mmCIF file of C-alpha atoms in Angstrom:
data_model
loop_
_atom_site.group_PDB
_atom_site.id
_atom_site.type_symbol
_atom_site.label_atom_id
_atom_site.label_comp_id
_atom_site.label_asym_id
_atom_site.label_seq_id
_atom_site.Cartn_x
_atom_site.Cartn_y
_atom_site.Cartn_z
ATOM 1 C CA MET O 109 132.174 20.851 95.432
ATOM 2 C CA TRP O 110 130.593 22.803 98.280
ATOM 3 C CA HIS O 111 127.191 22.996 96.564
ATOM 4 C CA ASP O 112 127.159 19.471 95.177
ATOM 5 C CA ARG O 113 123.844 18.267 96.657
ATOM 6 C CA ALA O 114 124.822 19.474 100.114
ATOM 7 C CA LEU O 115 123.869 23.151 100.174
ATOM 8 C CA PRO O 116 121.638 25.294 97.981
ATOM 9 C CA SER O 117 123.390 27.624 95.548
ATOM 10 C CA GLY O 118 121.896 30.680 97.260
ATOM 11 C CA PRO O 119 119.510 31.785 99.976
ATOM 12 C CA GLU O 120 116.287 29.802 100.121
ATOM 13 C CA ARG O 121 112.981 31.306 101.252
ATOM 14 C CA ILE O 122 111.289 29.271 103.963
ATOM 15 C CA GLY O 123 107.740 29.474 105.263
ATOM 16 C CA PHE O 124 106.541 29.988 108.803
ATOM 17 C CA ARG O 125 105.281 26.392 108.923
ATOM 18 C CA VAL O 126 108.835 25.180 108.391
ATOM 19 C CA VAL O 127 109.947 27.228 111.394
ATOM 20 C CA LEU O 128 107.174 25.818 113.568
ATOM 21 C CA ARG O 129 107.506 22.256 112.290
ATOM 22 C CA GLY O 130 110.771 21.825 114.167
ATOM 23 C CA SER O 131 109.259 23.546 117.189
ATOM 24 C CA ILE O 132 106.027 21.592 117.661
ATOM 25 C CA LEU O 133 107.217 20.006 120.898
ATOM 26 C CA PRO O 134 107.954 23.355 122.592
ATOM 27 C CA VAL O 135 104.565 24.695 121.462
ATOM 28 C CA LEU O 136 102.837 21.687 123.005
ATOM 29 C CA VAL O 137 104.892 21.973 126.195
ATOM 30 C CA TRP O 138 104.090 25.706 126.527
ATOM 31 C CA ALA O 139 100.383 25.009 125.921
ATOM 32 C CA GLY O 140 100.413 22.209 128.502
ATOM 33 C CA ILE O 141 102.189 24.330 131.096
ATOM 34 C CA GLY O 142 99.810 27.225 130.424
ATOM 35 C CA GLY O 143 96.787 24.968 130.839
ATOM 36 C CA PHE O 144 98.161 23.433 134.020
ATOM 37 C CA VAL O 145 98.954 26.844 135.503
ATOM 38 C CA HIS O 146 95.467 28.050 134.559
ATOM 39 C CA VAL O 147 93.800 25.121 136.330
ATOM 40 C CA LEU O 148 96.090 25.221 139.354
ATOM 41 C CA TYR O 149 96.414 28.957 139.973
ATOM 42 C CA GLY O 150 93.765 30.647 137.836
ATOM 43 C CA PRO O 151 93.667 32.675 134.646
ATOM 44 C CA LEU O 152 95.833 35.528 135.930
ATOM 45 C CA ALA O 153 98.872 33.270 136.358
ATOM 46 C CA ALA O 154 98.381 31.872 132.844
ATOM 47 C CA MET O 155 98.194 35.435 131.482
ATOM 48 C CA VAL O 156 101.470 36.289 133.232
ATOM 49 C CA LEU O 157 103.089 33.231 131.657
ATOM 50 C CA GLY O 158 101.753 34.254 128.242
ATOM 51 C CA GLY O 159 102.988 37.790 128.829
ATOM 52 C CA LEU O 160 106.508 36.531 129.524
ATOM 53 C CA PHE O 161 106.373 34.551 126.296
ATOM 54 C CA ALA O 162 105.168 37.631 124.370
ATOM 55 C CA LEU O 163 107.817 39.847 125.984
ATOM 56 C CA SER O 164 110.550 37.402 124.969
ATOM 57 C CA PHE O 165 109.194 37.414 121.411
ATOM 58 C CA VAL O 166 109.151 41.230 121.248
ATOM 59 C CA VAL O 167 112.703 41.505 122.605
ATOM 60 C CA GLY O 168 113.956 38.908 120.102
ATOM 61 C CA PHE O 169 112.172 40.700 117.268
ATOM 62 C CA GLY O 170 113.644 44.048 118.307
ATOM 63 C CA LEU O 171 117.177 42.693 118.543
ATOM 64 C CA ARG O 172 116.923 41.169 115.077
ATOM 65 C CA ARG O 173 115.508 44.378 113.580
ATOM 66 C CA ARG O 174 118.301 46.384 115.212
ATOM 67 C CA ALA O 175 120.777 44.026 113.525
ATOM 68 C CA ARG O 176 119.128 45.046 110.190
ATOM 69 C CA HIS O 177 117.344 41.760 109.490
ATOM 70 C CA SER O 178 114.200 41.882 107.373
ATOM 71 C CA VAL O 179 110.793 41.900 109.063
ATOM 72 C CA ARG O 180 110.092 38.355 107.905
ATOM 73 C CA CYS O 181 113.440 37.109 109.160
ATOM 74 C CA SER O 182 112.884 38.915 112.457
ATOM 75 C CA VAL O 183 109.462 37.336 113.002
ATOM 76 C CA TYR O 184 110.637 33.845 112.096
ATOM 77 C CA GLY O 185 113.832 34.177 114.109
ATOM 78 C CA ALA O 186 112.062 35.594 117.155
ATOM 79 C CA ALA O 187 109.460 32.806 117.151
ATOM 80 C CA GLY O 188 112.040 30.068 116.650
ATOM 81 C CA GLY O 189 114.415 31.642 119.150
ATOM 82 C CA VAL O 190 111.830 31.952 121.905
ATOM 83 C CA LEU O 191 110.660 28.381 121.450
ATOM 84 C CA ASP O 192 114.243 27.088 121.270
ATOM 85 C CA LYS O 193 115.538 28.995 124.298
ATOM 86 C CA SER O 194 112.451 28.244 126.371
ATOM 87 C CA MET O 195 113.171 24.531 126.126
ATOM 88 C CA ALA O 196 116.785 24.864 127.335
ATOM 89 C CA GLY O 197 115.824 23.811 130.862
ATOM 90 C CA PHE O 198 113.916 20.693 129.836
#
């Protein structure tokens, strides 16, 4: 009953495009904010913003690896997590 056209019978492998497909709006928002900051304040401010994004990704990846997730799961989860949590204020 539980798997009757509602859930797959087991784990399904997903691609990175599937992860980003649901996150296209945050990617566009981050790119727009980065471009605006670059024009308004200069390239150094945009690099700081990108560095914060990269630091959040690395921390998310490390936490998932420490929890014994696979490398693929850690990369996908870190990317999706950063984009999801970054949009919490919008």
